[in-house]
CSV table of C-alpha atoms in Angstrom, one decimal:
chain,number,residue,atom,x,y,z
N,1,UNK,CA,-38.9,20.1,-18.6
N,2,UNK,CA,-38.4,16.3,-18.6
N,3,UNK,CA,-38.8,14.3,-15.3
N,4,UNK,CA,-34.8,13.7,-15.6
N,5,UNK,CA,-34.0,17.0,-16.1
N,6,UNK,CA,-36.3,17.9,-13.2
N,7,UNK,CA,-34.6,15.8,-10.8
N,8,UNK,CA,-31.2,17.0,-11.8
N,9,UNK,CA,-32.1,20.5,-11.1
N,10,UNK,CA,-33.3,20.1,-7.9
N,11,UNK,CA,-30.4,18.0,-6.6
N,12,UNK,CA,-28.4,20.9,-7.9
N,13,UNK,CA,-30.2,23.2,-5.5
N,14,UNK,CA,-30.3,20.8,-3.2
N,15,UNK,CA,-26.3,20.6,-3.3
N,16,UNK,CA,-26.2,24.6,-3.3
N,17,UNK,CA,-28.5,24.8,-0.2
N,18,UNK,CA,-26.0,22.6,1.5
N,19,UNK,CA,-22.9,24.4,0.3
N,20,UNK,CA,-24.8,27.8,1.8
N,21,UNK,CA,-25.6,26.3,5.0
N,22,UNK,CA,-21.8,25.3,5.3
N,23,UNK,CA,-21.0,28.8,4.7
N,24,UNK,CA,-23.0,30.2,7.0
N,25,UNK,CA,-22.8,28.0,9.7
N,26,UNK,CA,-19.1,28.7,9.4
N,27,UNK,CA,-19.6,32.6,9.3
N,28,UNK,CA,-21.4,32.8,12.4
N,29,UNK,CA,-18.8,30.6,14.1
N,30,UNK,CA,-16.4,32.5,13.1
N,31,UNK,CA,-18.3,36.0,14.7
N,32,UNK,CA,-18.7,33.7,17.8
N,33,UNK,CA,-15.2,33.1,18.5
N,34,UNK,CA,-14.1,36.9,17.3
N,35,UNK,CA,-16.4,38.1,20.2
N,36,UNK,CA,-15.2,35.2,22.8
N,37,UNK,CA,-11.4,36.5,22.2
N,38,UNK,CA,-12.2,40.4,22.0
N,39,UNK,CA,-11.3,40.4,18.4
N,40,UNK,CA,-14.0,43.2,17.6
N,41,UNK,CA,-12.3,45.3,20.1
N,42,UNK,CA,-8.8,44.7,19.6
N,43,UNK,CA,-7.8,41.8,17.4
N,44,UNK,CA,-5.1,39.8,19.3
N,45,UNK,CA,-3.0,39.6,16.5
N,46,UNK,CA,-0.1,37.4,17.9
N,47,UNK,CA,-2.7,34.5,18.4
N,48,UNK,CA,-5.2,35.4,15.8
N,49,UNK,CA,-3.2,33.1,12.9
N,50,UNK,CA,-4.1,29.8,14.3
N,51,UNK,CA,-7.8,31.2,14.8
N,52,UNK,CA,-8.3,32.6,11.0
N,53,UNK,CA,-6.6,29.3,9.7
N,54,UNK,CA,-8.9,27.2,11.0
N,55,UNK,CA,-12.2,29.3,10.1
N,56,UNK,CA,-10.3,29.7,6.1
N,57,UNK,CA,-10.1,25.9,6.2
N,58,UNK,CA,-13.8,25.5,7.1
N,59,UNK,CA,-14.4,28.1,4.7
N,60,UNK,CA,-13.2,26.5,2.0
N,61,UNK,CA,-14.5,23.4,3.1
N,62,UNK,CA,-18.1,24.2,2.9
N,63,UNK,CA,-17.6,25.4,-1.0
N,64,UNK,CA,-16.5,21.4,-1.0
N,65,UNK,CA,-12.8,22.5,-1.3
N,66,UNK,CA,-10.0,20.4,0.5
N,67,UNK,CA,-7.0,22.2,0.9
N,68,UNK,CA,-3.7,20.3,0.8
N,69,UNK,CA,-0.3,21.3,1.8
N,70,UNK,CA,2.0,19.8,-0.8
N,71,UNK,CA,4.9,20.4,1.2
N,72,UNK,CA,4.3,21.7,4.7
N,73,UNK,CA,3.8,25.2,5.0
N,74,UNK,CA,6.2,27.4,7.0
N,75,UNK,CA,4.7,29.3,9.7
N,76,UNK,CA,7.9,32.0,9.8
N,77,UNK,CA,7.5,35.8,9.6
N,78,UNK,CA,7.9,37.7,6.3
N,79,UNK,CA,5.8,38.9,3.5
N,80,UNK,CA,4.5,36.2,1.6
N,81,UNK,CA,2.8,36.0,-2.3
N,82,UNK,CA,0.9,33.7,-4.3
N,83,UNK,CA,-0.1,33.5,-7.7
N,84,UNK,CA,-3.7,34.6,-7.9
N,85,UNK,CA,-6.5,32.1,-9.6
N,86,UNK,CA,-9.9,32.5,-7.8
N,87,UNK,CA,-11.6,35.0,-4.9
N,88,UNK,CA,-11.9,30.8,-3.4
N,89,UNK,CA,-7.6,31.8,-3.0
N,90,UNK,CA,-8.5,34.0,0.4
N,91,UNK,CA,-9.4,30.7,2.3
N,92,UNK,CA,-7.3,28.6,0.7
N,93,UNK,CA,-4.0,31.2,1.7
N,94,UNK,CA,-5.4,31.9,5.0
N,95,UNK,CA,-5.9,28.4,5.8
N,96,UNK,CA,-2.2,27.3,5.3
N,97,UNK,CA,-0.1,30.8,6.3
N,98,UNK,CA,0.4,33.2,9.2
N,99,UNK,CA,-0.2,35.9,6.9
N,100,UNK,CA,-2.4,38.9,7.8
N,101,UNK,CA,-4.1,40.0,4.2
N,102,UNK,CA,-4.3,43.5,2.8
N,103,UNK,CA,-7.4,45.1,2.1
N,104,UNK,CA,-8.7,48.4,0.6
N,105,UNK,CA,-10.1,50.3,3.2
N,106,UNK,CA,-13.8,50.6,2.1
N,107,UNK,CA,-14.3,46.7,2.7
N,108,UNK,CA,-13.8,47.4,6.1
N,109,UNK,CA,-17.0,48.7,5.7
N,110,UNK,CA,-18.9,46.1,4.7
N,111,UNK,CA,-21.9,44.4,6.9
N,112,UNK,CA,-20.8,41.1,8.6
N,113,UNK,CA,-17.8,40.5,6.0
N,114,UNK,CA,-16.0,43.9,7.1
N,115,UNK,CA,-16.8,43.1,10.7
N,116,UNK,CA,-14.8,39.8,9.9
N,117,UNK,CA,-11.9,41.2,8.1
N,118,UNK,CA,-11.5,43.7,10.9
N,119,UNK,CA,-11.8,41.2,13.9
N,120,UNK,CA,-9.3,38.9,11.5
N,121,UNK,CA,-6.7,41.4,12.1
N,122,UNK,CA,-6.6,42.4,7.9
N,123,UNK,CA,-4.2,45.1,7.2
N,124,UNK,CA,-6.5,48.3,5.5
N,125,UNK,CA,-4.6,50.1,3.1
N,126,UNK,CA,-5.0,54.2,2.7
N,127,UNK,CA,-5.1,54.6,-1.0
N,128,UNK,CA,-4.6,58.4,-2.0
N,129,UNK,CA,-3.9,59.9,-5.2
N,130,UNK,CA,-2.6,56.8,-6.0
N,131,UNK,CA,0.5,57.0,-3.7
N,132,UNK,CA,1.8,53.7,-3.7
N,133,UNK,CA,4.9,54.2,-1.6
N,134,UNK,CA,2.6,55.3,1.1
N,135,UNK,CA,1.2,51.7,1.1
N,136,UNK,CA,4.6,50.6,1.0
N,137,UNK,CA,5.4,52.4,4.1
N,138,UNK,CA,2.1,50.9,5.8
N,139,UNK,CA,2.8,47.2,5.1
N,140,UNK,CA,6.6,47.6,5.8
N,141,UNK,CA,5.9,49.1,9.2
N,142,UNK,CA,3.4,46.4,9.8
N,143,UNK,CA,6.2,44.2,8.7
N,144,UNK,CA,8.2,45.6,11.1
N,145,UNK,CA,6.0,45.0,14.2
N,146,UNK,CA,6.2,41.0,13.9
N,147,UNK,CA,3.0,40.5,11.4
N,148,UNK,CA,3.0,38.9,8.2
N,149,UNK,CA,1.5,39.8,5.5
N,150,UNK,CA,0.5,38.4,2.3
N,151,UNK,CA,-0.9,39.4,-1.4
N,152,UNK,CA,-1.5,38.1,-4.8
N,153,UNK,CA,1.4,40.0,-7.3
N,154,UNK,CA,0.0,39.2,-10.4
N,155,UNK,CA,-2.9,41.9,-9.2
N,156,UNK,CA,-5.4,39.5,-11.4
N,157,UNK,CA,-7.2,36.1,-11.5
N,158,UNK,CA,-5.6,33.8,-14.1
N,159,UNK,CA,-7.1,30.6,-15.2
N,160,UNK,CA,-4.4,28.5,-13.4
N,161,UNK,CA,-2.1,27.4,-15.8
N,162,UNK,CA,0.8,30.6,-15.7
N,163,UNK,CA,2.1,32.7,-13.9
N,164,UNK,CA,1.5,36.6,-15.1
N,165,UNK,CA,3.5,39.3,-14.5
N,166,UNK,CA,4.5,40.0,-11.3
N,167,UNK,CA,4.1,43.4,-10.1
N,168,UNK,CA,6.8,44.0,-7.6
N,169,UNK,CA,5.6,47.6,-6.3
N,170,UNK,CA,4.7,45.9,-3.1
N,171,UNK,CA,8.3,43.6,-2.5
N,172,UNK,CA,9.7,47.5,-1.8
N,173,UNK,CA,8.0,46.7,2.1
N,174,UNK,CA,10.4,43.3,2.4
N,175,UNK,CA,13.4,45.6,1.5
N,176,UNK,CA,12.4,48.5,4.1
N,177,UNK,CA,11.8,45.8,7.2
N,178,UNK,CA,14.4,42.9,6.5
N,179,UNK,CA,12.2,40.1,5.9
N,180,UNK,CA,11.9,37.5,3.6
N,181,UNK,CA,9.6,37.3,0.7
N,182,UNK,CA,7.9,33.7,1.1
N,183,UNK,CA,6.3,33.0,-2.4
N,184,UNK,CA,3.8,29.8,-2.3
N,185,UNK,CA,1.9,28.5,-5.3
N,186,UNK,CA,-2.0,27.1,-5.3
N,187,UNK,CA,-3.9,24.8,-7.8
N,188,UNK,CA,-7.4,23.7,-8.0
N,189,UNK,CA,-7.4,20.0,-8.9
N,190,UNK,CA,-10.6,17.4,-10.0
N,191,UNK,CA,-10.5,14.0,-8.1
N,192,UNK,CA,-9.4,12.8,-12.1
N,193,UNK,CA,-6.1,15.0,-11.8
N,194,UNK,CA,-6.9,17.7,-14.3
N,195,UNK,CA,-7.2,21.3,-13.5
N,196,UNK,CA,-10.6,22.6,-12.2
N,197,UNK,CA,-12.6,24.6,-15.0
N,198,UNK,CA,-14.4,25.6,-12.3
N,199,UNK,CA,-12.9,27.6,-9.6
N,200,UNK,CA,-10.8,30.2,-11.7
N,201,UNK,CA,-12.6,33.4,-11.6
N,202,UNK,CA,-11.0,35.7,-14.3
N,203,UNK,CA,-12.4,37.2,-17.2
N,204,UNK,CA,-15.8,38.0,-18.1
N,205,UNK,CA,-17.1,35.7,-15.6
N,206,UNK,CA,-19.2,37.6,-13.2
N,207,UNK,CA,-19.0,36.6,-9.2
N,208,UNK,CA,-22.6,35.8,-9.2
N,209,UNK,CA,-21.9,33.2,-12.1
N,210,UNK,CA,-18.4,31.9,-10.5
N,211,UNK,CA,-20.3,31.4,-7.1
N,212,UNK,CA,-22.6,29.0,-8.8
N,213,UNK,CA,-20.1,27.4,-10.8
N,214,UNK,CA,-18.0,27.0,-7.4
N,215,UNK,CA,-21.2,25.6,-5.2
N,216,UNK,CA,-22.2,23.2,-8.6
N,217,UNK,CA,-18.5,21.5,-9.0
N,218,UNK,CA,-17.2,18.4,-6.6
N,219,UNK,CA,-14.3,16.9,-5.0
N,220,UNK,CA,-12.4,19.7,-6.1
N,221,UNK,CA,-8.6,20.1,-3.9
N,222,UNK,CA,-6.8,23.3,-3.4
N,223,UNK,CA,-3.2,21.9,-3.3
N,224,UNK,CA,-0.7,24.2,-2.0
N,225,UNK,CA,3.2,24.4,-2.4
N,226,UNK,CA,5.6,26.4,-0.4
N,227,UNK,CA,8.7,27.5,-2.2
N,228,UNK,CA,12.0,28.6,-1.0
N,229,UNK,CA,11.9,31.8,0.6
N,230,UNK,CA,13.8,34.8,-1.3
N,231,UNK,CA,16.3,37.3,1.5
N,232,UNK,CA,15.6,41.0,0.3
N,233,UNK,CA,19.3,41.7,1.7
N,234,UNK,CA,21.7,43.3,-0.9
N,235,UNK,CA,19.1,43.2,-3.9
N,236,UNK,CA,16.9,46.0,-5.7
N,237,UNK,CA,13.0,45.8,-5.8
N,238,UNK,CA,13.5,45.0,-9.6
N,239,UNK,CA,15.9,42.3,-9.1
N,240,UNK,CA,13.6,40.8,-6.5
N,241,UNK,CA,10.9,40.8,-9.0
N,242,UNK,CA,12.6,39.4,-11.6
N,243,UNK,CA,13.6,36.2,-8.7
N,244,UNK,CA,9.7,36.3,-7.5
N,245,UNK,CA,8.7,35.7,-11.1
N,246,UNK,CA,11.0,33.0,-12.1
N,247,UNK,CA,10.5,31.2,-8.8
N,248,UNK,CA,6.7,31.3,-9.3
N,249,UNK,CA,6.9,30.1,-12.8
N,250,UNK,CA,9.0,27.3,-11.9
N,251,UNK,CA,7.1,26.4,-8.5
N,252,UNK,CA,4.1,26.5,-10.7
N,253,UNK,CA,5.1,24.2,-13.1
N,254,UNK,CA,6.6,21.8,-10.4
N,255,UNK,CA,3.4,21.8,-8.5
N,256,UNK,CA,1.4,20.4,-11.9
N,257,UNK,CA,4.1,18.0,-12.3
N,258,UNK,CA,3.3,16.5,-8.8
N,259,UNK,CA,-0.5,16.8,-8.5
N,260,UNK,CA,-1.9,16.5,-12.0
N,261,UNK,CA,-2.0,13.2,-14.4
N,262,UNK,CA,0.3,13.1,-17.2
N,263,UNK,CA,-1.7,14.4,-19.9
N,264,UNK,CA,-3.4,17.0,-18.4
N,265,UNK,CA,0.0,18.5,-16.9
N,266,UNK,CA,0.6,18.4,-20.7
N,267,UNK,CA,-2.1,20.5,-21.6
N,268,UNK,CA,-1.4,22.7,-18.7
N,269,UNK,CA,2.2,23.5,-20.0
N,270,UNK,CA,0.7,24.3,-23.5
């Protein structure tokens, strides 16, 4: 290996060893102040938002992500959606809404992340024979109780650039407890305005391979746009899917208009 080469490598591992501290640092922060409010044994959920915010935002800060809210985000109840691009969307969501996220029950299980998701006050879904109205039921009640909660319709990663079909199951829970769906849309942006290669996860890519491209890429922004709310009142779950998915197309393609350069806005309409 050449002296050049050499010397690139290790400041790569040098930059991931950095990145990994971050993380960490931030992870056991984040246990800290779970145990300080009793979140482990009974997450306060009317004052957790602000708490889970601010540990998503340093989250995504020490992967070297800045999140920016395009428009400011409303903090109002309902069930909120976003288009789906990378597993780097959790942070970036929970860093911006009031939303509580949904979870299958199993990582609930999982050593020090499952002890986070529980003390963050995540919603775990019962999936059995593949009932979906019974998950349904358990987000609209939680609905119902004054949480939020929020998930990724498209129920897969994209590379950024469309929106895929919404799957509008879920937009069933809005109907049952009156609240509004509140669809936002994300974008990972280089500091030269074109879309990150980067942070989408989606395809073949494995995790182990997207976590590395994640920690090796810089000055990447996570820019985040609200868009008008949709009222469930007086519409069926298949006409409030067809609304979500033209309202996501379009807020998607108004985002790239704002925050990318001409020509590579271009390329993402193509």
């Amino acid at each position: 290996m050449s002296q050049s080469k050499s010397g690139f490598s290790l400041k790569k591992q040098l930059g991931r060893g950095k990145q990994i501290a971050g993380m960490t640092t931030t992870i056991a922060g984040g246990l800290r102040t779970a145990q300080r409010i009793g979140a482990f044994r009974q997450p306060p959920r009317e004052r957790l938002p602000r708490y889970i915010q601010t540990f998503c935002r340093k989250m995504a800060g020490s992967f070297g992500v800045k999140v920016v809210e395009v428009e400011p985000v409303p903090q109002h109840h309902g069930l909120w959606v976003s288009n789906h691009v990378s597993w780097m969307d959790i942070p970036v969501v929970g860093s911006v809404s009031p939303a509580f996220f949904l979870s299958k029950a199993e990582i609930g299980e999982w050593p020090v992340f499952g002890k986070l998701a529980h003390a963050a006050g995540t919603v775990f879904i019962r999936r059995g024979s593949g009932d979906t109205d019974s998950v349904t039921t358990q987000i609209a009640s939680f609905l119902n109780e004054g949480f939020s909660v929020v998930f990724f319709p498209e129920a897969t990663t994209t590379d950024g650039k469309k929106i895929k079909r919404i799957h509008g199951t879920l937009l069933q829970a809005a109907i049952e407890a009156n609240v509004p769906i509140q669809p936002m849309v994300l974008s990972y942006v280089n500091k030269d305005g074109t879309l990150s290669e980067a942070l989408p996860y989606y395809g073949k890519l494995t995790m182990k391979n997207s976590m590395k491209r994640v920690l090796d890429s810089k000055d990447v922004t996570a820019y985040v746009l609200p868009l008008e709310p949709i009222d469930p009142n007086g519409h069926t779950k298949s006409e409030l899917t067809n609304m979500l998915q033209q309202r996501m197309r379009e807020g998607l393609t108004e985002l790239h208009t704002r925050v990318l350069r001409p020509s590579a806005n271009a390329q993402a309409s193509v």
